[in-house]
């Protein structure tokens, strides 16, 4: 498994759109995500559960490098992704319904 944290900078911010996405990606299954957590601008955390299905994404999830390279060309929304550990993903997964206390934007 590979674990990603993806910051999503919206060109038209909206309270119903996630600003951070955490993915658990199955590298043996064409990079589809098995689990996904969304963090919203009001800091609430939501697990994405596609009950009855093996995956929560309709398409393979690119690598962090691919996301970052695509973001350079993807106007107007921008993304920045980085790899995280399984432990970091499990910690955020366990916080479903709680408030996110980390940064909502990525600072290099």
PDB file of N, CA and C in Angstrom:
ATOM      1  N   UNK A   1       0.839  -1.180   0.000  1.00  0.00           N
ATOM      2  CA  UNK A   1       0.000   0.000   0.000  1.00  0.00           C
ATOM      3  C   UNK A   1       0.885   1.245   0.000  1.00  0.00           C
ATOM      4  N   UNK A   2       0.351   2.286  -0.598  1.00  0.00           N
ATOM      5  CA  UNK A   2       1.000   3.585  -0.589  1.00  0.00           C
ATOM      6  C   UNK A   2       0.008   4.581   0.010  1.00  0.00           C
ATOM      7  N   UNK A   3       0.516   5.531   0.759  1.00  0.00           N
ATOM      8  CA  UNK A   3      -0.342   6.497   1.442  1.00  0.00           C
ATOM      9  C   UNK A   3       0.024   7.901   0.992  1.00  0.00           C
ATOM     10  N   UNK A   4      -0.996   8.672   0.607  1.00  0.00           N
ATOM     11  CA  UNK A   4      -0.784  10.018   0.089  1.00  0.00           C
ATOM     12  C   UNK A   4      -1.607  11.037   0.856  1.00  0.00           C
ATOM     13  N   UNK A   5      -1.058  12.223   0.960  1.00  0.00           N
ATOM     14  CA  UNK A   5      -1.770  13.390   1.479  1.00  0.00           C
ATOM     15  C   UNK A   5      -1.739  14.413   0.355  1.00  0.00           C
ATOM     16  N   UNK A   6      -2.908  14.854  -0.075  1.00  0.00           N
ATOM     17  CA  UNK A   6      -3.004  15.743  -1.230  1.00  0.00           C
ATOM     18  C   UNK A   6      -3.745  17.025  -0.846  1.00  0.00           C
ATOM     19  N   UNK A   7      -3.040  18.146  -0.923  1.00  0.00           N
ATOM     20  CA  UNK A   7      -3.645  19.452  -0.680  1.00  0.00           C
ATOM     21  C   UNK A   7      -4.300  19.909  -1.973  1.00  0.00           C
ATOM     22  N   UNK A   8      -5.509  20.412  -1.880  1.00  0.00           N
ATOM     23  CA  UNK A   8      -6.273  20.828  -3.050  1.00  0.00           C
ATOM     24  C   UNK A   8      -6.601  22.309  -2.908  1.00  0.00           C
ATOM     25  N   UNK A   9      -5.994  23.121  -3.758  1.00  0.00           N
ATOM     26  CA  UNK A   9      -6.214  24.566  -3.760  1.00  0.00           C
ATOM     27  C   UNK A   9      -7.259  24.874  -4.820  1.00  0.00           C
ATOM     28  N   UNK A  10      -8.440  25.230  -4.401  1.00  0.00           N
ATOM     29  CA  UNK A  10      -9.560  25.477  -5.309  1.00  0.00           C
ATOM     30  C   UNK A  10      -9.516  26.896  -5.873  1.00  0.00           C
ATOM     31  N   UNK A  11      -9.809  27.010  -7.151  1.00  0.00           N
ATOM     32  CA  UNK A  11      -9.891  28.333  -7.764  1.00  0.00           C
ATOM     33  C   UNK A  11     -11.130  29.077  -7.272  1.00  0.00           C
ATOM     34  N   UNK A  12     -12.167  28.328  -6.920  1.00  0.00           N
ATOM     35  CA  UNK A  12     -13.406  28.905  -6.391  1.00  0.00           C
ATOM     36  C   UNK A  12     -13.743  28.150  -5.104  1.00  0.00           C
ATOM     37  N   UNK A  13     -13.135  28.547  -3.976  1.00  0.00           N
ATOM     38  CA  UNK A  13     -13.363  27.819  -2.715  1.00  0.00           C
ATOM     39  C   UNK A  13     -14.847  27.665  -2.400  1.00  0.00           C
ATOM     40  N   UNK A  14     -15.140  26.529  -1.781  1.00  0.00           N
ATOM     41  CA  UNK A  14     -16.521  26.152  -1.534  1.00  0.00           C
ATOM     42  C   UNK A  14     -16.513  25.281  -0.283  1.00  0.00           C
ATOM     43  N   UNK A  15     -17.381  25.563   0.645  1.00  0.00           N
ATOM     44  CA  UNK A  15     -17.375  24.830   1.923  1.00  0.00           C
ATOM     45  C   UNK A  15     -17.661  23.340   1.765  1.00  0.00           C
ATOM     46  N   UNK A  16     -18.237  22.954   0.635  1.00  0.00           N
ATOM     47  CA  UNK A  16     -18.567  21.545   0.411  1.00  0.00           C
ATOM     48  C   UNK A  16     -17.465  20.764  -0.307  1.00  0.00           C
ATOM     49  N   UNK A  17     -16.378  21.426  -0.625  1.00  0.00           N
ATOM     50  CA  UNK A  17     -15.267  20.758  -1.329  1.00  0.00           C
ATOM     51  C   UNK A  17     -14.118  20.523  -0.357  1.00  0.00           C
ATOM     52  N   UNK A  18     -13.560  19.329  -0.392  1.00  0.00           N
ATOM     53  CA  UNK A  18     -12.434  18.992   0.474  1.00  0.00           C
ATOM     54  C   UNK A  18     -11.208  19.830   0.102  1.00  0.00           C
ATOM     55  N   UNK A  19     -10.397  20.149   1.105  1.00  0.00           N
ATOM     56  CA  UNK A  19      -9.155  20.876   0.858  1.00  0.00           C
ATOM     57  C   UNK A  19      -7.931  19.983   1.047  1.00  0.00           C
ATOM     58  N   UNK A  20      -8.123  18.849   1.716  1.00  0.00           N
ATOM     59  CA  UNK A  20      -7.058  17.845   1.837  1.00  0.00           C
ATOM     60  C   UNK A  20      -7.688  16.473   1.630  1.00  0.00           C
ATOM     61  N   UNK A  21      -6.994  15.641   0.867  1.00  0.00           N
ATOM     62  CA  UNK A  21      -7.427  14.263   0.629  1.00  0.00           C
ATOM     63  C   UNK A  21      -6.318  13.328   1.095  1.00  0.00           C
ATOM     64  N   UNK A  22      -6.675  12.330   1.872  1.00  0.00           N
ATOM     65  CA  UNK A  22      -5.742  11.296   2.312  1.00  0.00           C
ATOM     66  C   UNK A  22      -6.151   9.997   1.626  1.00  0.00           C
ATOM     67  N   UNK A  23      -5.222   9.383   0.907  1.00  0.00           N
ATOM     68  CA  UNK A  23      -5.519   8.160   0.155  1.00  0.00           C
ATOM     69  C   UNK A  23      -4.726   6.974   0.682  1.00  0.00           C
ATOM     70  N   UNK A  24      -5.381   5.805   0.705  1.00  0.00           N
ATOM     71  CA  UNK A  24      -4.695   4.531   0.855  1.00  0.00           C
ATOM     72  C   UNK A  24      -4.784   3.872  -0.523  1.00  0.00           C
ATOM     73  N   UNK A  25      -3.660   3.791  -1.212  1.00  0.00           N
ATOM     74  CA  UNK A  25      -3.623   3.328  -2.595  1.00  0.00           C
ATOM     75  C   UNK A  25      -3.079   1.902  -2.656  1.00  0.00           C
ATOM     76  N   UNK A  26      -3.817   1.036  -3.332  1.00  0.00           N
ATOM     77  CA  UNK A  26      -3.393  -0.354  -3.520  1.00  0.00           C
ATOM     78  C   UNK A  26      -2.547  -0.424  -4.789  1.00  0.00           C
ATOM     79  N   UNK A  27      -1.245  -0.520  -4.601  1.00  0.00           N
ATOM     80  CA  UNK A  27      -0.321  -0.545  -5.736  1.00  0.00           C
ATOM     81  C   UNK A  27      -0.438  -1.824  -6.559  1.00  0.00           C
ATOM     82  N   UNK A  28      -1.000  -2.878  -5.970  1.00  0.00           N
ATOM     83  CA  UNK A  28      -1.134  -4.146  -6.710  1.00  0.00           C
ATOM     84  C   UNK A  28      -2.413  -4.189  -7.529  1.00  0.00           C
ATOM     85  N   UNK A  29      -3.297  -3.216  -7.328  1.00  0.00           N
ATOM     86  CA  UNK A  29      -4.586  -3.188  -8.034  1.00  0.00           C
ATOM     87  C   UNK A  29      -4.697  -1.925  -8.881  1.00  0.00           C
ATOM     88  N   UNK A  30      -3.687  -1.678  -9.693  1.00  0.00           N
ATOM     89  CA  UNK A  30      -3.679  -0.566 -10.649  1.00  0.00           C
ATOM     90  C   UNK A  30      -3.818   0.800 -10.004  1.00  0.00           C
ATOM     91  N   UNK A  31      -3.436   0.904  -8.725  1.00  0.00           N
ATOM     92  CA  UNK A  31      -3.405   2.179  -7.992  1.00  0.00           C
ATOM     93  C   UNK A  31      -4.796   2.734  -7.661  1.00  0.00           C
ATOM     94  N   UNK A  32      -5.763   1.884  -7.489  1.00  0.00           N
ATOM     95  CA  UNK A  32      -7.069   2.339  -7.010  1.00  0.00           C
ATOM     96  C   UNK A  32      -6.976   2.534  -5.504  1.00  0.00           C
ATOM     97  N   UNK A  33      -7.751   3.473  -4.975  1.00  0.00           N
ATOM     98  CA  UNK A  33      -7.738   3.740  -3.532  1.00  0.00           C
ATOM     99  C   UNK A  33      -8.725   2.828  -2.824  1.00  0.00           C
ATOM    100  N   UNK A  34      -8.274   2.211  -1.751  1.00  0.00           N
ATOM    101  CA  UNK A  34      -9.138   1.369  -0.927  1.00  0.00           C
ATOM    102  C   UNK A  34      -9.861   2.201   0.128  1.00  0.00           C
ATOM    103  N   UNK A  35      -9.171   3.234   0.632  1.00  0.00           N
ATOM    104  CA  UNK A  35      -9.781   4.112   1.634  1.00  0.00           C
ATOM    105  C   UNK A  35      -9.389   5.556   1.316  1.00  0.00           C
ATOM    106  N   UNK A  36     -10.261   6.471   1.721  1.00  0.00           N
ATOM    107  CA  UNK A  36     -10.062   7.895   1.460  1.00  0.00           C
ATOM    108  C   UNK A  36     -10.640   8.689   2.624  1.00  0.00           C
ATOM    109  N   UNK A  37      -9.929   9.728   3.019  1.00  0.00           N
ATOM    110  CA  UNK A  37     -10.397  10.640   4.052  1.00  0.00           C
ATOM    111  C   UNK A  37     -10.362  12.049   3.459  1.00  0.00           C
ATOM    112  N   UNK A  38     -11.449  12.794   3.679  1.00  0.00           N
ATOM    113  CA  UNK A  38     -11.518  14.176   3.214  1.00  0.00           C
ATOM    114  C   UNK A  38     -11.489  15.115   4.411  1.00  0.00           C
ATOM    115  N   UNK A  39     -10.761  16.230   4.256  1.00  0.00           N
ATOM    116  CA  UNK A  39     -10.740  17.293   5.257  1.00  0.00           C
ATOM    117  C   UNK A  39     -11.271  18.542   4.565  1.00  0.00           C
ATOM    118  N   UNK A  40     -12.212  19.211   5.206  1.00  0.00           N
ATOM    119  CA  UNK A  40     -12.868  20.379   4.627  1.00  0.00           C
ATOM    120  C   UNK A  40     -12.346  21.664   5.262  1.00  0.00           C
ATOM    121  N   UNK A  41     -12.650  22.806   4.649  1.00  0.00           N
ATOM    122  CA  UNK A  41     -12.119  24.087   5.118  1.00  0.00           C
ATOM    123  C   UNK A  41     -12.571  24.431   6.536  1.00  0.00           C
ATOM    124  N   UNK A  42     -13.700  23.889   6.976  1.00  0.00           N
ATOM    125  CA  UNK A  42     -14.125  24.111   8.364  1.00  0.00           C
ATOM    126  C   UNK A  42     -13.469  23.115   9.322  1.00  0.00           C
ATOM    127  N   UNK A  43     -12.544  22.307   8.765  1.00  0.00           N
ATOM    128  CA  UNK A  43     -11.698  21.355   9.485  1.00  0.00           C
ATOM    129  C   UNK A  43     -12.393  20.040   9.846  1.00  0.00           C
ATOM    130  N   UNK A  44     -13.626  19.817   9.405  1.00  0.00           N
ATOM    131  CA  UNK A  44     -14.236  18.528   9.748  1.00  0.00           C
ATOM    132  C   UNK A  44     -13.657  17.439   8.833  1.00  0.00           C
ATOM    133  N   UNK A  45     -13.587  16.256   9.405  1.00  0.00           N
ATOM    134  CA  UNK A  45     -12.971  15.093   8.760  1.00  0.00           C
ATOM    135  C   UNK A  45     -14.059  14.094   8.422  1.00  0.00           C
ATOM    136  N   UNK A  46     -13.980  13.557   7.208  1.00  0.00           N
ATOM    137  CA  UNK A  46     -14.989  12.598   6.765  1.00  0.00           C
ATOM    138  C   UNK A  46     -14.325  11.413   6.049  1.00  0.00           C
ATOM    139  N   UNK A  47     -14.603  10.220   6.526  1.00  0.00           N
ATOM    140  CA  UNK A  47     -14.186   9.010   5.808  1.00  0.00           C
ATOM    141  C   UNK A  47     -15.086   8.832   4.594  1.00  0.00           C
ATOM    142  N   UNK A  48     -14.484   8.440   3.480  1.00  0.00           N
ATOM    143  CA  UNK A  48     -15.273   8.125   2.293  1.00  0.00           C
ATOM    144  C   UNK A  48     -15.396   6.619   2.247  1.00  0.00           C
ATOM    145  N   UNK A  49     -16.621   6.150   2.316  1.00  0.00           N
ATOM    146  CA  UNK A  49     -16.880   4.715   2.343  1.00  0.00           C
ATOM    147  C   UNK A  49     -17.768   4.358   1.156  1.00  0.00           C
ATOM    148  N   UNK A  50     -17.274   3.505   0.326  1.00  0.00           N
ATOM    149  CA  UNK A  50     -18.036   3.063  -0.838  1.00  0.00           C
ATOM    150  C   UNK A  50     -18.516   1.646  -0.535  1.00  0.00           C
ATOM    151  N   UNK A  51     -19.423   1.544   0.409  1.00  0.00           N
ATOM    152  CA  UNK A  51     -19.895   0.258   0.914  1.00  0.00           C
ATOM    153  C   UNK A  51     -20.328  -0.672  -0.214  1.00  0.00           C
ATOM    154  N   UNK A  52     -19.849  -1.891  -0.134  1.00  0.00           N
ATOM    155  CA  UNK A  52     -20.190  -2.896  -1.142  1.00  0.00           C
ATOM    156  C   UNK A  52     -19.209  -2.938  -2.295  1.00  0.00           C
ATOM    157  N   UNK A  53     -18.275  -1.996  -2.334  1.00  0.00           N
ATOM    158  CA  UNK A  53     -17.275  -1.971  -3.392  1.00  0.00           C
ATOM    159  C   UNK A  53     -15.890  -2.064  -2.777  1.00  0.00           C
ATOM    160  N   UNK A  54     -14.961  -2.588  -3.542  1.00  0.00           N
ATOM    161  CA  UNK A  54     -13.604  -2.780  -3.051  1.00  0.00           C
ATOM    162  C   UNK A  54     -12.814  -1.476  -3.013  1.00  0.00           C
ATOM    163  N   UNK A  55     -13.138  -0.549  -3.920  1.00  0.00           N
ATOM    164  CA  UNK A  55     -12.364   0.685  -4.036  1.00  0.00           C
ATOM    165  C   UNK A  55     -13.259   1.907  -3.870  1.00  0.00           C
ATOM    166  N   UNK A  56     -12.654   3.045  -3.476  1.00  0.00           N
ATOM    167  CA  UNK A  56     -13.415   4.281  -3.291  1.00  0.00           C
ATOM    168  C   UNK A  56     -13.157   5.299  -4.401  1.00  0.00           C
ATOM    169  N   UNK A  57     -12.297   4.964  -5.340  1.00  0.00           N
ATOM    170  CA  UNK A  57     -12.054   5.854  -6.474  1.00  0.00           C
ATOM    171  C   UNK A  57     -12.492   5.169  -7.757  1.00  0.00           C
ATOM    172  N   UNK A  58     -12.929   5.980  -8.708  1.00  0.00           N
ATOM    173  CA  UNK A  58     -13.384   5.452  -9.998  1.00  0.00           C
ATOM    174  C   UNK A  58     -12.241   5.304 -10.984  1.00  0.00           C
ATOM    175  N   UNK A  59     -11.096   5.882 -10.660  1.00  0.00           N
ATOM    176  CA  UNK A  59      -9.923   5.825 -11.536  1.00  0.00           C
ATOM    177  C   UNK A  59      -8.687   5.608 -10.669  1.00  0.00           C
ATOM    178  N   UNK A  60      -7.614   5.120 -11.270  1.00  0.00           N
ATOM    179  CA  UNK A  60      -6.370   4.960 -10.503  1.00  0.00           C
ATOM    180  C   UNK A  60      -5.887   6.302  -9.953  1.00  0.00           C
ATOM    181  N   UNK A  61      -5.239   6.262  -8.802  1.00  0.00           N
ATOM    182  CA  UNK A  61      -4.695   7.463  -8.169  1.00  0.00           C
ATOM    183  C   UNK A  61      -3.246   7.627  -8.628  1.00  0.00           C
ATOM    184  N   UNK A  62      -2.904   8.777  -9.192  1.00  0.00           N
ATOM    185  CA  UNK A  62      -1.520   9.005  -9.611  1.00  0.00           C
ATOM    186  C   UNK A  62      -0.575   9.025  -8.406  1.00  0.00           C
ATOM    187  N   UNK A  63       0.710   8.885  -8.657  1.00  0.00           N
ATOM    188  CA  UNK A  63       1.713   9.012  -7.596  1.00  0.00           C
ATOM    189  C   UNK A  63       1.802  10.480  -7.184  1.00  0.00           C
ATOM    190  N   UNK A  64       2.451  10.739  -6.057  1.00  0.00           N
ATOM    191  CA  UNK A  64       2.635  12.122  -5.604  1.00  0.00           C
ATOM    192  C   UNK A  64       3.389  12.921  -6.664  1.00  0.00           C
ATOM    193  N   UNK A  65       4.409  12.343  -7.235  1.00  0.00           N
ATOM    194  CA  UNK A  65       5.187  13.035  -8.269  1.00  0.00           C
ATOM    195  C   UNK A  65       4.320  13.368  -9.484  1.00  0.00           C
ATOM    196  N   UNK A  66       3.501  12.420  -9.906  1.00  0.00           N
ATOM    197  CA  UNK A  66       2.615  12.663 -11.051  1.00  0.00           C
ATOM    198  C   UNK A  66       1.592  13.760 -10.745  1.00  0.00           C
ATOM    199  N   UNK A  67       1.031  13.742  -9.534  1.00  0.00           N
ATOM    200  CA  UNK A  67       0.068  14.780  -9.136  1.00  0.00           C
ATOM    201  C   UNK A  67       0.745  16.144  -9.171  1.00  0.00           C
ATOM    202  N   UNK A  68       1.936  16.220  -8.610  1.00  0.00           N
ATOM    203  CA  UNK A  68       2.638  17.504  -8.552  1.00  0.00           C
ATOM    204  C   UNK A  68       3.018  17.997  -9.951  1.00  0.00           C
ATOM    205  N   UNK A  69       3.412  17.099 -10.834  1.00  0.00           N
ATOM    206  CA  UNK A  69       3.733  17.495 -12.210  1.00  0.00           C
ATOM    207  C   UNK A  69       2.487  17.931 -12.963  1.00  0.00           C
ATOM    208  N   UNK A  70       1.370  17.233 -12.770  1.00  0.00           N
ATOM    209  CA  UNK A  70       0.114  17.614 -13.429  1.00  0.00           C
ATOM    210  C   UNK A  70      -0.373  18.963 -12.913  1.00  0.00           C
ATOM    211  N   UNK A  71      -0.148  19.216 -11.640  1.00  0.00           N
ATOM    212  CA  UNK A  71      -0.640  20.439 -11.030  1.00  0.00           C
ATOM    213  C   UNK A  71      -0.019  21.668 -11.665  1.00  0.00           C
ATOM    214  N   UNK A  72       1.206  21.537 -12.134  1.00  0.00           N
ATOM    215  CA  UNK A  72       1.865  22.668 -12.772  1.00  0.00           C
ATOM    216  C   UNK A  72       1.122  23.107 -14.029  1.00  0.00           C
ATOM    217  N   UNK A  73       0.382  22.187 -14.639  1.00  0.00           N
ATOM    218  CA  UNK A  73      -0.343  22.476 -15.869  1.00  0.00           C
ATOM    219  C   UNK A  73      -1.847  22.590 -15.646  1.00  0.00           C
ATOM    220  N   UNK A  74      -2.321  22.261 -14.451  1.00  0.00           N
ATOM    221  CA  UNK A  74      -3.754  22.140 -14.186  1.00  0.00           C
ATOM    222  C   UNK A  74      -4.340  23.435 -13.630  1.00  0.00           C
ATOM    223  N   UNK A  75      -4.526  24.407 -14.478  1.00  0.00           N
ATOM    224  CA  UNK A  75      -5.175  25.635 -14.043  1.00  0.00           C
ATOM    225  C   UNK A  75      -6.680  25.437 -14.123  1.00  0.00           C
ATOM    226  N   UNK A  76      -7.484  26.010 -13.283  1.00  0.00           N
ATOM    227  CA  UNK A  76      -7.122  26.910 -12.207  1.00  0.00           C
ATOM    228  C   UNK A  76      -6.895  26.217 -10.864  1.00  0.00           C
ATOM    229  N   UNK A  77      -7.407  24.993 -10.648  1.00  0.00           N
ATOM    230  CA  UNK A  77      -7.163  24.310  -9.373  1.00  0.00           C
ATOM    231  C   UNK A  77      -5.725  23.808  -9.329  1.00  0.00           C
ATOM    232  N   UNK A  78      -5.172  23.782  -8.135  1.00  0.00           N
ATOM    233  CA  UNK A  78      -3.804  23.314  -7.937  1.00  0.00           C
ATOM    234  C   UNK A  78      -3.792  22.242  -6.855  1.00  0.00           C
ATOM    235  N   UNK A  79      -2.861  21.306  -6.990  1.00  0.00           N
ATOM    236  CA  UNK A  79      -2.720  20.224  -6.037  1.00  0.00           C
ATOM    237  C   UNK A  79      -1.260  20.127  -5.619  1.00  0.00           C
ATOM    238  N   UNK A  80      -1.045  19.682  -4.395  1.00  0.00           N
ATOM    239  CA  UNK A  80       0.301  19.321  -3.961  1.00  0.00           C
ATOM    240  C   UNK A  80       0.168  18.058  -3.138  1.00  0.00           C
ATOM    241  N   UNK A  81       0.899  17.020  -3.537  1.00  0.00           N
ATOM    242  CA  UNK A  81       0.796  15.724  -2.859  1.00  0.00           C
ATOM    243  C   UNK A  81       2.138  15.311  -2.283  1.00  0.00           C
ATOM    244  N   UNK A  82       2.068  14.560  -1.205  1.00  0.00           N
ATOM    245  CA  UNK A  82       3.265  13.974  -0.623  1.00  0.00           C
ATOM    246  C   UNK A  82       2.926  12.614  -0.041  1.00  0.00           C
ATOM    247  N   UNK A  83       3.928  11.771   0.021  1.00  0.00           N
ATOM    248  CA  UNK A  83       3.747  10.454   0.622  1.00  0.00           C
ATOM    249  C   UNK A  83       3.760  10.599   2.134  1.00  0.00           C
ATOM    250  N   UNK A  84       2.921   9.818   2.788  1.00  0.00           N
ATOM    251  CA  UNK A  84       2.882   9.771   4.247  1.00  0.00           C
ATOM    252  C   UNK A  84       3.005   8.309   4.672  1.00  0.00           C
ATOM    253  N   UNK A  85       3.144   8.094   5.962  1.00  0.00           N
ATOM    254  CA  UNK A  85       3.266   6.730   6.469  1.00  0.00           C
ATOM    255  C   UNK A  85       1.887   6.120   6.694  1.00  0.00           C
ATOM    256  N   UNK A  86       1.871   4.812   6.819  1.00  0.00           N
ATOM    257  CA  UNK A  86       0.623   4.108   7.145  1.00  0.00           C
ATOM    258  C   UNK A  86       0.092   4.609   8.488  1.00  0.00           C
ATOM    259  N   UNK A  87       0.988   4.837   9.439  1.00  0.00           N
ATOM    260  CA  UNK A  87       0.578   5.308  10.768  1.00  0.00           C
ATOM    261  C   UNK A  87      -0.110   6.675  10.683  1.00  0.00           C
ATOM    262  N   UNK A  88       0.425   7.566   9.852  1.00  0.00           N
ATOM    263  CA  UNK A  88      -0.209   8.879   9.685  1.00  0.00           C
ATOM    264  C   UNK A  88      -1.611   8.723   9.093  1.00  0.00           C
ATOM    265  N   UNK A  89      -1.741   7.827   8.097  1.00  0.00           N
ATOM    266  CA  UNK A  89      -3.052   7.606   7.501  1.00  0.00           C
ATOM    267  C   UNK A  89      -4.017   7.022   8.528  1.00  0.00           C
ATOM    268  N   UNK A  90      -3.590   6.026   9.277  1.00  0.00           N
ATOM    269  CA  UNK A  90      -4.461   5.385  10.278  1.00  0.00           C
ATOM    270  C   UNK A  90      -4.915   6.382  11.340  1.00  0.00           C
ATOM    271  N   UNK A  91      -4.023   7.303  11.698  1.00  0.00           N
ATOM    272  CA  UNK A  91      -4.378   8.311  12.705  1.00  0.00           C
ATOM    273  C   UNK A  91      -5.508   9.200  12.182  1.00  0.00           C
ATOM    274  N   UNK A  92      -5.412   9.664  10.941  1.00  0.00           N
ATOM    275  CA  UNK A  92      -6.461  10.521  10.389  1.00  0.00           C
ATOM    276  C   UNK A  92      -7.730   9.715  10.128  1.00  0.00           C
ATOM    277  N   UNK A  93      -7.596   8.459   9.729  1.00  0.00           N
ATOM    278  CA  UNK A  93      -8.759   7.587   9.503  1.00  0.00           C
ATOM    279  C   UNK A  93      -9.575   7.449  10.792  1.00  0.00           C
ATOM    280  N   UNK A  94      -8.887   7.319  11.904  1.00  0.00           N
ATOM    281  CA  UNK A  94      -9.552   7.138  13.198  1.00  0.00           C
ATOM    282  C   UNK A  94     -10.243   8.420  13.687  1.00  0.00           C
ATOM    283  N   UNK A  95      -9.993   9.541  13.025  1.00  0.00           N
ATOM    284  CA  UNK A  95     -10.554  10.826  13.466  1.00  0.00           C
ATOM    285  C   UNK A  95     -11.848  11.182  12.736  1.00  0.00           C
ATOM    286  N   UNK A  96     -12.492  10.239  12.084  1.00  0.00           N
ATOM    287  CA  UNK A  96     -13.729  10.493  11.353  1.00  0.00           C
ATOM    288  C   UNK A  96     -14.726  11.254  12.228  1.00  0.00           C
ATOM    289  N   UNK A  97     -15.247  12.361  11.690  1.00  0.00           N
ATOM    290  CA  UNK A  97     -16.225  13.156  12.428  1.00  0.00           C
ATOM    291  C   UNK A  97     -15.615  14.173  13.370  1.00  0.00           C
ATOM    292  N   UNK A  98     -14.302  14.121  13.558  1.00  0.00           N
ATOM    293  CA  UNK A  98     -13.648  15.069  14.457  1.00  0.00           C
ATOM    294  C   UNK A  98     -13.123  16.268  13.661  1.00  0.00           C
ATOM    295  N   UNK A  99     -12.379  17.124  14.337  1.00  0.00           N
ATOM    296  CA  UNK A  99     -11.813  18.309  13.687  1.00  0.00           C
ATOM    297  C   UNK A  99     -10.330  18.103  13.423  1.00  0.00           C
ATOM    298  N   UNK A 100      -9.899  18.489  12.241  1.00  0.00           N
ATOM    299  CA  UNK A 100      -8.493  18.391  11.828  1.00  0.00           C
ATOM    300  C   UNK A 100      -7.717  19.526  12.479  1.00  0.00           C
ATOM    301  N   UNK A 101      -6.579  19.211  13.070  1.00  0.00           N
ATOM    302  CA  UNK A 101      -5.792  20.230  13.764  1.00  0.00           C
ATOM    303  C   UNK A 101      -4.524  20.617  13.013  1.00  0.00           C
ATOM    304  N   UNK A 102      -4.247  19.944  11.899  1.00  0.00           N
ATOM    305  CA  UNK A 102      -3.054  20.259  11.120  1.00  0.00           C
ATOM    306  C   UNK A 102      -3.261  21.448  10.200  1.00  0.00           C
ATOM    307  N   UNK A 103      -2.237  21.757   9.419  1.00  0.00           N
ATOM    308  CA  UNK A 103      -2.311  22.849   8.446  1.00  0.00           C
ATOM    309  C   UNK A 103      -3.238  22.475   7.307  1.00  0.00           C
ATOM    310  N   UNK A 104      -4.020  23.441   6.851  1.00  0.00           N
ATOM    311  CA  UNK A 104      -4.910  23.225   5.710  1.00  0.00           C
ATOM    312  C   UNK A 104      -4.220  23.565   4.390  1.00  0.00           C
ATOM    313  N   UNK A 105      -3.053  24.163   4.475  1.00  0.00           N
ATOM    314  CA  UNK A 105      -2.269  24.461   3.276  1.00  0.00           C
ATOM    315  C   UNK A 105      -0.862  23.928   3.488  1.00  0.00           C
ATOM    316  N   UNK A 106      -0.187  23.646   2.364  1.00  0.00           N
ATOM    317  CA  UNK A 106       1.177  23.114   2.433  1.00  0.00           C
ATOM    318  C   UNK A 106       2.150  24.261   2.285  1.00  0.00           C
ATOM    319  N   UNK A 107       3.096  24.336   3.212  1.00  0.00           N
ATOM    320  CA  UNK A 107       4.153  25.335   3.139  1.00  0.00           C
ATOM    321  C   UNK A 107       5.460  24.615   2.880  1.00  0.00           C
ATOM    322  N   UNK A 108       6.160  25.041   1.837  1.00  0.00           N
ATOM    323  CA  UNK A 108       7.451  24.413   1.522  1.00  0.00           C
ATOM    324  C   UNK A 108       8.554  25.097   2.279  1.00  0.00           C
TER     325      UNK A 108
END
